[in-house]
mmCIF file with all atom_site columns, C-alpha atoms in Angstrom:
data_model
loop_
_atom_site.group_PDB
_atom_site.id
_atom_site.type_symbol
_atom_site.label_atom_id
_atom_site.label_alt_id
_atom_site.label_comp_id
_atom_site.label_asym_id
_atom_site.label_entity_id
_atom_site.label_seq_id
_atom_site.pdbx_PDB_ins_code
_atom_site.Cartn_x
_atom_site.Cartn_y
_atom_site.Cartn_z
_atom_site.occupancy
_atom_site.B_iso_or_equiv
_atom_site.pdbx_formal_charge
_atom_site.auth_seq_id
_atom_site.auth_comp_id
_atom_site.auth_asym_id
_atom_site.auth_atom_id
_atom_site.pdbx_PDB_model_num
ATOM 1   C CA . ASP K 1 1   ? 6.570   -57.547 -122.052 1.00 0.00 ? 1   ASP K CA 1
ATOM 2   C CA . HIS K 1 2   ? 6.397   -58.531 -118.371 1.00 0.00 ? 2   HIS K CA 1
ATOM 3   C CA . ARG K 1 3   ? 4.219   -55.653 -117.231 1.00 0.00 ? 3   ARG K CA 1
ATOM 4   C CA . SER K 1 4   ? 1.060   -56.657 -115.445 1.00 0.00 ? 4   SER K CA 1
ATOM 5   C CA . SER K 1 5   ? -2.253  -54.958 -115.945 1.00 0.00 ? 5   SER K CA 1
ATOM 6   C CA . LEU K 1 6   ? -5.565  -55.042 -114.171 1.00 0.00 ? 6   LEU K CA 1
ATOM 7   C CA . HIS K 1 7   ? -8.982  -53.858 -115.311 1.00 0.00 ? 7   HIS K CA 1
ATOM 8   C CA . ILE K 1 8   ? -10.498 -51.226 -113.033 1.00 0.00 ? 8   ILE K CA 1
ATOM 9   C CA . PRO K 1 9   ? -14.297 -50.938 -113.359 1.00 0.00 ? 9   PRO K CA 1
ATOM 10  C CA . ALA K 1 10  ? -15.496 -47.467 -114.360 1.00 0.00 ? 10  ALA K CA 1
ATOM 11  C CA . ASP K 1 11  ? -17.726 -47.058 -111.289 1.00 0.00 ? 11  ASP K CA 1
ATOM 12  C CA . SER K 1 12  ? -14.912 -47.986 -108.881 1.00 0.00 ? 12  SER K CA 1
ATOM 13  C CA . GLY K 1 13  ? -13.619 -44.408 -108.683 1.00 0.00 ? 13  GLY K CA 1
ATOM 14  C CA . ARG K 1 14  ? -16.937 -43.132 -107.386 1.00 0.00 ? 14  ARG K CA 1
ATOM 15  C CA . ARG K 1 15  ? -17.135 -45.897 -104.784 1.00 0.00 ? 15  ARG K CA 1
ATOM 16  C CA . VAL K 1 16  ? -13.581 -45.218 -103.570 1.00 0.00 ? 16  VAL K CA 1
ATOM 17  C CA . ASP K 1 17  ? -14.325 -41.470 -103.394 1.00 0.00 ? 17  ASP K CA 1
ATOM 18  C CA . ASP K 1 18  ? -17.403 -42.220 -101.271 1.00 0.00 ? 18  ASP K CA 1
ATOM 19  C CA . ILE K 1 19  ? -15.414 -44.453 -98.891  1.00 0.00 ? 19  ILE K CA 1
ATOM 20  C CA . LEU K 1 20  ? -12.719 -41.791 -98.500  1.00 0.00 ? 20  LEU K CA 1
ATOM 21  C CA . LYS K 1 21  ? -15.249 -39.011 -97.946  1.00 0.00 ? 21  LYS K CA 1
ATOM 22  C CA . GLY K 1 22  ? -16.926 -41.217 -95.326  1.00 0.00 ? 22  GLY K CA 1
ATOM 23  C CA . CYS K 1 23  ? -13.569 -41.282 -93.495  1.00 0.00 ? 23  CYS K CA 1
ATOM 24  C CA . GLY K 1 24  ? -13.296 -37.481 -93.692  1.00 0.00 ? 24  GLY K CA 1
ATOM 25  C CA . ILE K 1 25  ? -10.690 -37.588 -96.485  1.00 0.00 ? 25  ILE K CA 1
ATOM 26  C CA . ASP K 1 26  ? -10.714 -35.325 -99.523  1.00 0.00 ? 26  ASP K CA 1
ATOM 27  C CA . PRO K 1 27  ? -10.176 -37.665 -102.515 1.00 0.00 ? 27  PRO K CA 1
ATOM 28  C CA . GLU K 1 28  ? -8.112  -34.911 -104.177 1.00 0.00 ? 28  GLU K CA 1
ATOM 29  C CA . ASP K 1 29  ? -5.477  -34.916 -101.401 1.00 0.00 ? 29  ASP K CA 1
ATOM 30  C CA . ALA K 1 30  ? -2.013  -36.180 -102.234 1.00 0.00 ? 30  ALA K CA 1
ATOM 31  C CA . ALA K 1 31  ? 0.905   -37.814 -100.390 1.00 0.00 ? 31  ALA K CA 1
ATOM 32  C CA . TRP K 1 32  ? -0.889  -40.998 -99.456  1.00 0.00 ? 32  TRP K CA 1
ATOM 33  C CA . ILE K 1 33  ? 1.076   -43.943 -98.118  1.00 0.00 ? 33  ILE K CA 1
ATOM 34  C CA . GLY K 1 34  ? -0.483  -47.393 -97.983  1.00 0.00 ? 34  GLY K CA 1
ATOM 35  C CA . LEU K 1 35  ? 0.588   -49.922 -95.377  1.00 0.00 ? 35  LEU K CA 1
ATOM 36  C CA . HIS K 1 36  ? -0.860  -53.425 -95.595  1.00 0.00 ? 36  HIS K CA 1
ATOM 37  C CA . PRO K 1 37  ? 0.153   -55.388 -92.473  1.00 0.00 ? 37  PRO K CA 1
ATOM 38  C CA . GLY K 1 38  ? -1.988  -58.473 -93.062  1.00 0.00 ? 38  GLY K CA 1
ATOM 39  C CA . THR K 1 39  ? -0.910  -61.637 -94.843  1.00 0.00 ? 39  THR K CA 1
ATOM 40  C CA . SER K 1 40  ? -2.574  -64.939 -95.631  1.00 0.00 ? 40  SER K CA 1
ATOM 41  C CA . VAL K 1 41  ? -0.092  -66.850 -93.448  1.00 0.00 ? 41  VAL K CA 1
ATOM 42  C CA . THR K 1 42  ? 1.498   -65.615 -90.232  1.00 0.00 ? 42  THR K CA 1
ATOM 43  C CA . TRP K 1 43  ? 5.094   -66.430 -91.226  1.00 0.00 ? 43  TRP K CA 1
ATOM 44  C CA . LYS K 1 44  ? 4.827   -63.797 -93.972  1.00 0.00 ? 44  LYS K CA 1
ATOM 45  C CA . SER K 1 45  ? 3.735   -61.093 -91.495  1.00 0.00 ? 45  SER K CA 1
ATOM 46  C CA . TRP K 1 46  ? 6.031   -58.211 -90.642  1.00 0.00 ? 46  TRP K CA 1
ATOM 47  C CA . PRO K 1 47  ? 5.805   -57.272 -86.931  1.00 0.00 ? 47  PRO K CA 1
ATOM 48  C CA . PRO K 1 48  ? 3.168   -54.604 -86.144  1.00 0.00 ? 48  PRO K CA 1
ATOM 49  C CA . GLU K 1 49  ? 5.742   -52.534 -84.258  1.00 0.00 ? 49  GLU K CA 1
ATOM 50  C CA . TYR K 1 50  ? 7.838   -52.372 -87.451  1.00 0.00 ? 50  TYR K CA 1
ATOM 51  C CA . TYR K 1 51  ? 4.843   -50.909 -89.304  1.00 0.00 ? 51  TYR K CA 1
ATOM 52  C CA . GLU K 1 52  ? 4.415   -48.430 -86.454  1.00 0.00 ? 52  GLU K CA 1
ATOM 53  C CA . ASN K 1 53  ? 8.080   -47.402 -86.588  1.00 0.00 ? 53  ASN K CA 1
ATOM 54  C CA . LEU K 1 54  ? 7.978   -47.029 -90.368  1.00 0.00 ? 54  LEU K CA 1
ATOM 55  C CA . GLY K 1 55  ? 4.746   -45.051 -90.207  1.00 0.00 ? 55  GLY K CA 1
ATOM 56  C CA . ARG K 1 56  ? 6.205   -42.758 -87.552  1.00 0.00 ? 56  ARG K CA 1
ATOM 57  C CA . MET K 1 57  ? 9.237   -42.068 -89.763  1.00 0.00 ? 57  MET K CA 1
ATOM 58  C CA . PHE K 1 58  ? 6.991   -41.211 -92.720  1.00 0.00 ? 58  PHE K CA 1
ATOM 59  C CA . LEU K 1 59  ? 4.799   -38.895 -90.647  1.00 0.00 ? 59  LEU K CA 1
ATOM 60  C CA . GLN K 1 60  ? 7.851   -37.073 -89.258  1.00 0.00 ? 60  GLN K CA 1
ATOM 61  C CA . ARG K 1 61  ? 9.480   -36.612 -92.659  1.00 0.00 ? 61  ARG K CA 1
ATOM 62  C CA . LEU K 1 62  ? 6.468   -35.862 -94.831  1.00 0.00 ? 62  LEU K CA 1
ATOM 63  C CA . GLN K 1 63  ? 4.341   -33.016 -93.586  1.00 0.00 ? 63  GLN K CA 1
ATOM 64  C CA . GLY K 1 64  ? 0.764   -33.468 -94.720  1.00 0.00 ? 64  GLY K CA 1
ATOM 65  C CA . ALA K 1 65  ? 1.184   -37.123 -95.638  1.00 0.00 ? 65  ALA K CA 1
ATOM 66  C CA . LYS K 1 66  ? -1.581  -39.521 -94.685  1.00 0.00 ? 66  LYS K CA 1
ATOM 67  C CA . ILE K 1 67  ? -1.144  -43.203 -93.965  1.00 0.00 ? 67  ILE K CA 1
ATOM 68  C CA . PHE K 1 68  ? -3.855  -45.649 -94.970  1.00 0.00 ? 68  PHE K CA 1
ATOM 69  C CA . LEU K 1 69  ? -3.865  -49.055 -93.311  1.00 0.00 ? 69  LEU K CA 1
ATOM 70  C CA . THR K 1 70  ? -5.511  -51.623 -95.548  1.00 0.00 ? 70  THR K CA 1
ATOM 71  C CA . GLY K 1 71  ? -6.690  -55.150 -95.001  1.00 0.00 ? 71  GLY K CA 1
ATOM 72  C CA . SER K 1 72  ? -9.691  -57.397 -94.612  1.00 0.00 ? 72  SER K CA 1
ATOM 73  C CA . LEU K 1 73  ? -12.333 -57.093 -91.911  1.00 0.00 ? 73  LEU K CA 1
ATOM 74  C CA . ALA K 1 74  ? -10.492 -59.830 -89.981  1.00 0.00 ? 74  ALA K CA 1
ATOM 75  C CA . GLU K 1 75  ? -7.326  -57.683 -90.122  1.00 0.00 ? 75  GLU K CA 1
ATOM 76  C CA . ARG K 1 76  ? -9.086  -54.590 -88.784  1.00 0.00 ? 76  ARG K CA 1
ATOM 77  C CA . PRO K 1 77  ? -7.931  -55.148 -85.151  1.00 0.00 ? 77  PRO K CA 1
ATOM 78  C CA . LEU K 1 78  ? -4.307  -55.472 -86.321  1.00 0.00 ? 78  LEU K CA 1
ATOM 79  C CA . CYS K 1 79  ? -4.603  -52.263 -88.351  1.00 0.00 ? 79  CYS K CA 1
ATOM 80  C CA . GLU K 1 80  ? -6.307  -50.519 -85.426  1.00 0.00 ? 80  GLU K CA 1
ATOM 81  C CA . ARG K 1 81  ? -3.436  -51.541 -83.120  1.00 0.00 ? 81  ARG K CA 1
ATOM 82  C CA . ILE K 1 82  ? -0.960  -49.973 -85.550  1.00 0.00 ? 82  ILE K CA 1
ATOM 83  C CA . ARG K 1 83  ? -3.124  -46.847 -85.951  1.00 0.00 ? 83  ARG K CA 1
ATOM 84  C CA . MET K 1 84  ? -3.303  -46.388 -82.184  1.00 0.00 ? 84  MET K CA 1
ATOM 85  C CA . GLY K 1 85  ? 0.452   -46.924 -81.921  1.00 0.00 ? 85  GLY K CA 1
ATOM 86  C CA . LEU K 1 86  ? 1.000   -44.164 -84.464  1.00 0.00 ? 86  LEU K CA 1
ATOM 87  C CA . GLY K 1 87  ? -1.601  -41.844 -83.046  1.00 0.00 ? 87  GLY K CA 1
ATOM 88  C CA . ILE K 1 88  ? -4.814  -41.224 -84.876  1.00 0.00 ? 88  ILE K CA 1
ATOM 89  C CA . ASP K 1 89  ? -3.773  -37.979 -86.564  1.00 0.00 ? 89  ASP K CA 1
ATOM 90  C CA . ARG K 1 90  ? -3.176  -38.555 -90.311  1.00 0.00 ? 90  ARG K CA 1
ATOM 91  C CA . VAL K 1 91  ? -3.627  -42.344 -90.020  1.00 0.00 ? 91  VAL K CA 1
ATOM 92  C CA . ILE K 1 92  ? -6.771  -43.956 -91.444  1.00 0.00 ? 92  ILE K CA 1
ATOM 93  C CA . ASN K 1 93  ? -7.770  -47.568 -90.870  1.00 0.00 ? 93  ASN K CA 1
ATOM 94  C CA . LEU K 1 94  ? -9.476  -48.782 -94.052  1.00 0.00 ? 94  LEU K CA 1
ATOM 95  C CA . ALA K 1 95  ? -9.312  -52.473 -93.127  1.00 0.00 ? 95  ALA K CA 1
ATOM 96  C CA . GLY K 1 96  ? -12.685 -54.011 -93.870  1.00 0.00 ? 96  GLY K CA 1
ATOM 97  C CA . LYS K 1 97  ? -13.949 -50.794 -95.474  1.00 0.00 ? 97  LYS K CA 1
ATOM 98  C CA . MET K 1 98  ? -12.377 -50.993 -98.932  1.00 0.00 ? 98  MET K CA 1
ATOM 99  C CA . PRO K 1 99  ? -13.876 -53.876 -100.943 1.00 0.00 ? 99  PRO K CA 1
ATOM 100 C CA . ILE K 1 100 ? -11.340 -55.990 -102.819 1.00 0.00 ? 100 ILE K CA 1
ATOM 101 C CA . ARG K 1 101 ? -12.988 -55.030 -106.130 1.00 0.00 ? 101 ARG K CA 1
ATOM 102 C CA . ASP K 1 102 ? -12.133 -51.378 -105.440 1.00 0.00 ? 102 ASP K CA 1
ATOM 103 C CA . MET K 1 103 ? -8.597  -51.931 -104.143 1.00 0.00 ? 103 MET K CA 1
ATOM 104 C CA . PRO K 1 104 ? -7.004  -51.513 -107.603 1.00 0.00 ? 104 PRO K CA 1
ATOM 105 C CA . ASN K 1 105 ? -8.541  -48.043 -107.964 1.00 0.00 ? 105 ASN K CA 1
ATOM 106 C CA . PHE K 1 106 ? -7.454  -47.080 -104.454 1.00 0.00 ? 106 PHE K CA 1
ATOM 107 C CA . LEU K 1 107 ? -3.924  -48.470 -104.916 1.00 0.00 ? 107 LEU K CA 1
ATOM 108 C CA . GLY K 1 108 ? -3.528  -46.437 -108.083 1.00 0.00 ? 108 GLY K CA 1
ATOM 109 C CA . ARG K 1 109 ? -3.978  -43.256 -106.023 1.00 0.00 ? 109 ARG K CA 1
ATOM 110 C CA . LEU K 1 110 ? -1.195  -43.995 -103.518 1.00 0.00 ? 110 LEU K CA 1
ATOM 111 C CA . ALA K 1 111 ? 2.269   -42.447 -103.615 1.00 0.00 ? 111 ALA K CA 1
ATOM 112 C CA . VAL K 1 112 ? 3.660   -45.767 -102.335 1.00 0.00 ? 112 VAL K CA 1
ATOM 113 C CA . PHE K 1 113 ? 2.304   -49.090 -101.075 1.00 0.00 ? 113 PHE K CA 1
ATOM 114 C CA . ILE K 1 114 ? 4.293   -51.132 -98.549  1.00 0.00 ? 114 ILE K CA 1
ATOM 115 C CA . SER K 1 115 ? 3.536   -54.715 -97.607  1.00 0.00 ? 115 SER K CA 1
ATOM 116 C CA . ALA K 1 116 ? 4.958   -58.161 -97.202  1.00 0.00 ? 116 ALA K CA 1
ATOM 117 C CA . ASP K 1 117 ? 4.503   -60.668 -100.036 1.00 0.00 ? 117 ASP K CA 1
ATOM 118 C CA . THR K 1 118 ? 0.697   -60.568 -100.494 1.00 0.00 ? 118 THR K CA 1
ATOM 119 C CA . GLY K 1 119 ? -1.904  -60.715 -103.224 1.00 0.00 ? 119 GLY K CA 1
ATOM 120 C CA . VAL K 1 120 ? -2.664  -57.038 -102.685 1.00 0.00 ? 120 VAL K CA 1
ATOM 121 C CA . ALA K 1 121 ? 0.974   -56.252 -103.511 1.00 0.00 ? 121 ALA K CA 1
ATOM 122 C CA . VAL K 1 122 ? 0.461   -58.029 -106.842 1.00 0.00 ? 122 VAL K CA 1
ATOM 123 C CA . MET K 1 123 ? -2.557  -55.776 -107.459 1.00 0.00 ? 123 MET K CA 1
ATOM 124 C CA . ALA K 1 124 ? -0.392  -52.747 -106.713 1.00 0.00 ? 124 ALA K CA 1
ATOM 125 C CA . TYR K 1 125 ? 2.221   -53.933 -109.241 1.00 0.00 ? 125 TYR K CA 1
ATOM 126 C CA . ALA K 1 126 ? -0.494  -54.365 -111.860 1.00 0.00 ? 126 ALA K CA 1
ATOM 127 C CA . VAL K 1 127 ? -1.922  -50.846 -111.478 1.00 0.00 ? 127 VAL K CA 1
ATOM 128 C CA . GLY K 1 128 ? 1.512   -49.216 -111.550 1.00 0.00 ? 128 GLY K CA 1
ATOM 129 C CA . CYS K 1 129 ? 1.540   -48.072 -107.925 1.00 0.00 ? 129 CYS K CA 1
ATOM 130 C CA . ARG K 1 130 ? 5.004   -47.532 -106.475 1.00 0.00 ? 130 ARG K CA 1
ATOM 131 C CA . THR K 1 131 ? 5.674   -50.423 -104.121 1.00 0.00 ? 131 THR K CA 1
ATOM 132 C CA . VAL K 1 132 ? 8.076   -51.647 -101.504 1.00 0.00 ? 132 VAL K CA 1
ATOM 133 C CA . THR K 1 133 ? 7.571   -55.354 -100.915 1.00 0.00 ? 133 THR K CA 1
ATOM 134 C CA . LEU K 1 134 ? 9.138   -57.195 -98.007  1.00 0.00 ? 134 LEU K CA 1
ATOM 135 C CA . PHE K 1 135 ? 10.474  -60.727 -98.413  1.00 0.00 ? 135 PHE K CA 1
ATOM 136 C CA . TRP K 1 136 ? 12.235  -63.223 -96.150  1.00 0.00 ? 136 TRP K CA 1
ATOM 137 C CA . LYS K 1 137 ? 11.021  -66.795 -96.709  1.00 0.00 ? 137 LYS K CA 1
ATOM 138 C CA . THR K 1 138 ? 9.541   -66.384 -100.173 1.00 0.00 ? 138 THR K CA 1
ATOM 139 C CA . ASN K 1 139 ? 11.406  -65.649 -103.367 1.00 0.00 ? 139 ASN K CA 1
ATOM 140 C CA . PRO K 1 140 ? 10.737  -62.253 -104.979 1.00 0.00 ? 140 PRO K CA 1
ATOM 141 C CA . SER K 1 141 ? 11.673  -63.621 -108.406 1.00 0.00 ? 141 SER K CA 1
ATOM 142 C CA . VAL K 1 142 ? 8.653   -65.938 -108.093 1.00 0.00 ? 142 VAL K CA 1
ATOM 143 C CA . SER K 1 143 ? 6.012   -63.759 -106.403 1.00 0.00 ? 143 SER K CA 1
ATOM 144 C CA . GLY K 1 144 ? 7.486   -60.261 -106.578 1.00 0.00 ? 144 GLY K CA 1
ATOM 145 C CA . PRO K 1 145 ? 7.156   -57.632 -109.281 1.00 0.00 ? 145 PRO K CA 1
ATOM 146 C CA . MET K 1 146 ? 8.085   -58.891 -112.737 1.00 0.00 ? 146 MET K CA 1
ATOM 147 C CA . GLU K 1 147 ? 10.203  -55.816 -113.336 1.00 0.00 ? 147 GLU K CA 1
ATOM 148 C CA . LEU K 1 148 ? 11.664  -53.584 -110.668 1.00 0.00 ? 148 LEU K CA 1
ATOM 149 C CA . GLY K 1 149 ? 12.597  -50.411 -112.517 1.00 0.00 ? 149 GLY K CA 1
ATOM 150 C CA . ASP K 1 150 ? 11.970  -47.208 -110.613 1.00 0.00 ? 150 ASP K CA 1
ATOM 151 C CA . ARG K 1 151 ? 8.450   -48.134 -109.449 1.00 0.00 ? 151 ARG K CA 1
ATOM 152 C CA . HIS K 1 152 ? 9.062   -51.252 -107.396 1.00 0.00 ? 152 HIS K CA 1
ATOM 153 C CA . ARG K 1 153 ? 11.540  -52.054 -104.679 1.00 0.00 ? 153 ARG K CA 1
ATOM 154 C CA . VAL K 1 154 ? 12.156  -55.323 -102.898 1.00 0.00 ? 154 VAL K CA 1
ATOM 155 C CA . VAL K 1 155 ? 13.617  -55.420 -99.400  1.00 0.00 ? 155 VAL K CA 1
ATOM 156 C CA . ARG K 1 156 ? 14.847  -58.858 -98.496  1.00 0.00 ? 156 ARG K CA 1
ATOM 157 C CA . GLY K 1 157 ? 16.228  -60.542 -95.402  1.00 0.00 ? 157 GLY K CA 1
ATOM 158 C CA . ALA K 1 158 ? 17.092  -64.039 -94.239  1.00 0.00 ? 158 ALA K CA 1
ATOM 159 C CA . VAL K 1 159 ? 14.455  -63.639 -91.511  1.00 0.00 ? 159 VAL K CA 1
ATOM 160 C CA . ARG K 1 160 ? 11.789  -60.989 -91.039  1.00 0.00 ? 160 ARG K CA 1
ATOM 161 C CA . GLU K 1 161 ? 13.762  -59.289 -88.251  1.00 0.00 ? 161 GLU K CA 1
ATOM 162 C CA . ASP K 1 162 ? 16.454  -58.500 -90.869  1.00 0.00 ? 162 ASP K CA 1
ATOM 163 C CA . VAL K 1 163 ? 13.959  -56.303 -92.719  1.00 0.00 ? 163 VAL K CA 1
ATOM 164 C CA . ARG K 1 164 ? 14.186  -53.286 -90.432  1.00 0.00 ? 164 ARG K CA 1
ATOM 165 C CA . PRO K 1 165 ? 11.960  -50.204 -90.855  1.00 0.00 ? 165 PRO K CA 1
ATOM 166 C CA . GLU K 1 166 ? 15.052  -48.059 -91.526  1.00 0.00 ? 166 GLU K CA 1
ATOM 167 C CA . ARG K 1 167 ? 15.930  -50.248 -94.531  1.00 0.00 ? 167 ARG K CA 1
ATOM 168 C CA . VAL K 1 168 ? 12.378  -50.047 -95.836  1.00 0.00 ? 168 VAL K CA 1
ATOM 169 C CA . LEU K 1 169 ? 12.307  -46.252 -95.542  1.00 0.00 ? 169 LEU K CA 1
#
């Protein structure tokens, strides 16, 4: 059995609800898309304008969908740049607001989570969130989801510019 799992503390749901309410979001809403533009090393980063283009496509196609940008406090300016590029309507910058201990609970609520090869993507695999993970220099058979099935997709390119937003969508 190659499925991952991750313990989610019982009080995490309440904390996530409080964070969302503080951003003016009803925790019962649906159609949430998570974009995580940050990475631990710059060569793993997908260009911010690609996240903007992808986000724009989602917002045009999915009426009522909300996009959540996630990341650390240090990644907040990057997420804010993407949010401003998309327009602030239906786009919420959670970078630096969602503690890492509560990310598994939050990820479990998303319709899909999209990121490059990051530790947060591994969390998303473990909680069963649908994912699209972007790879170019790293090997998805080493750091990607253990099983793809219908919940996880890998988009791969020789270089990051090969992984176009249209392919990810």
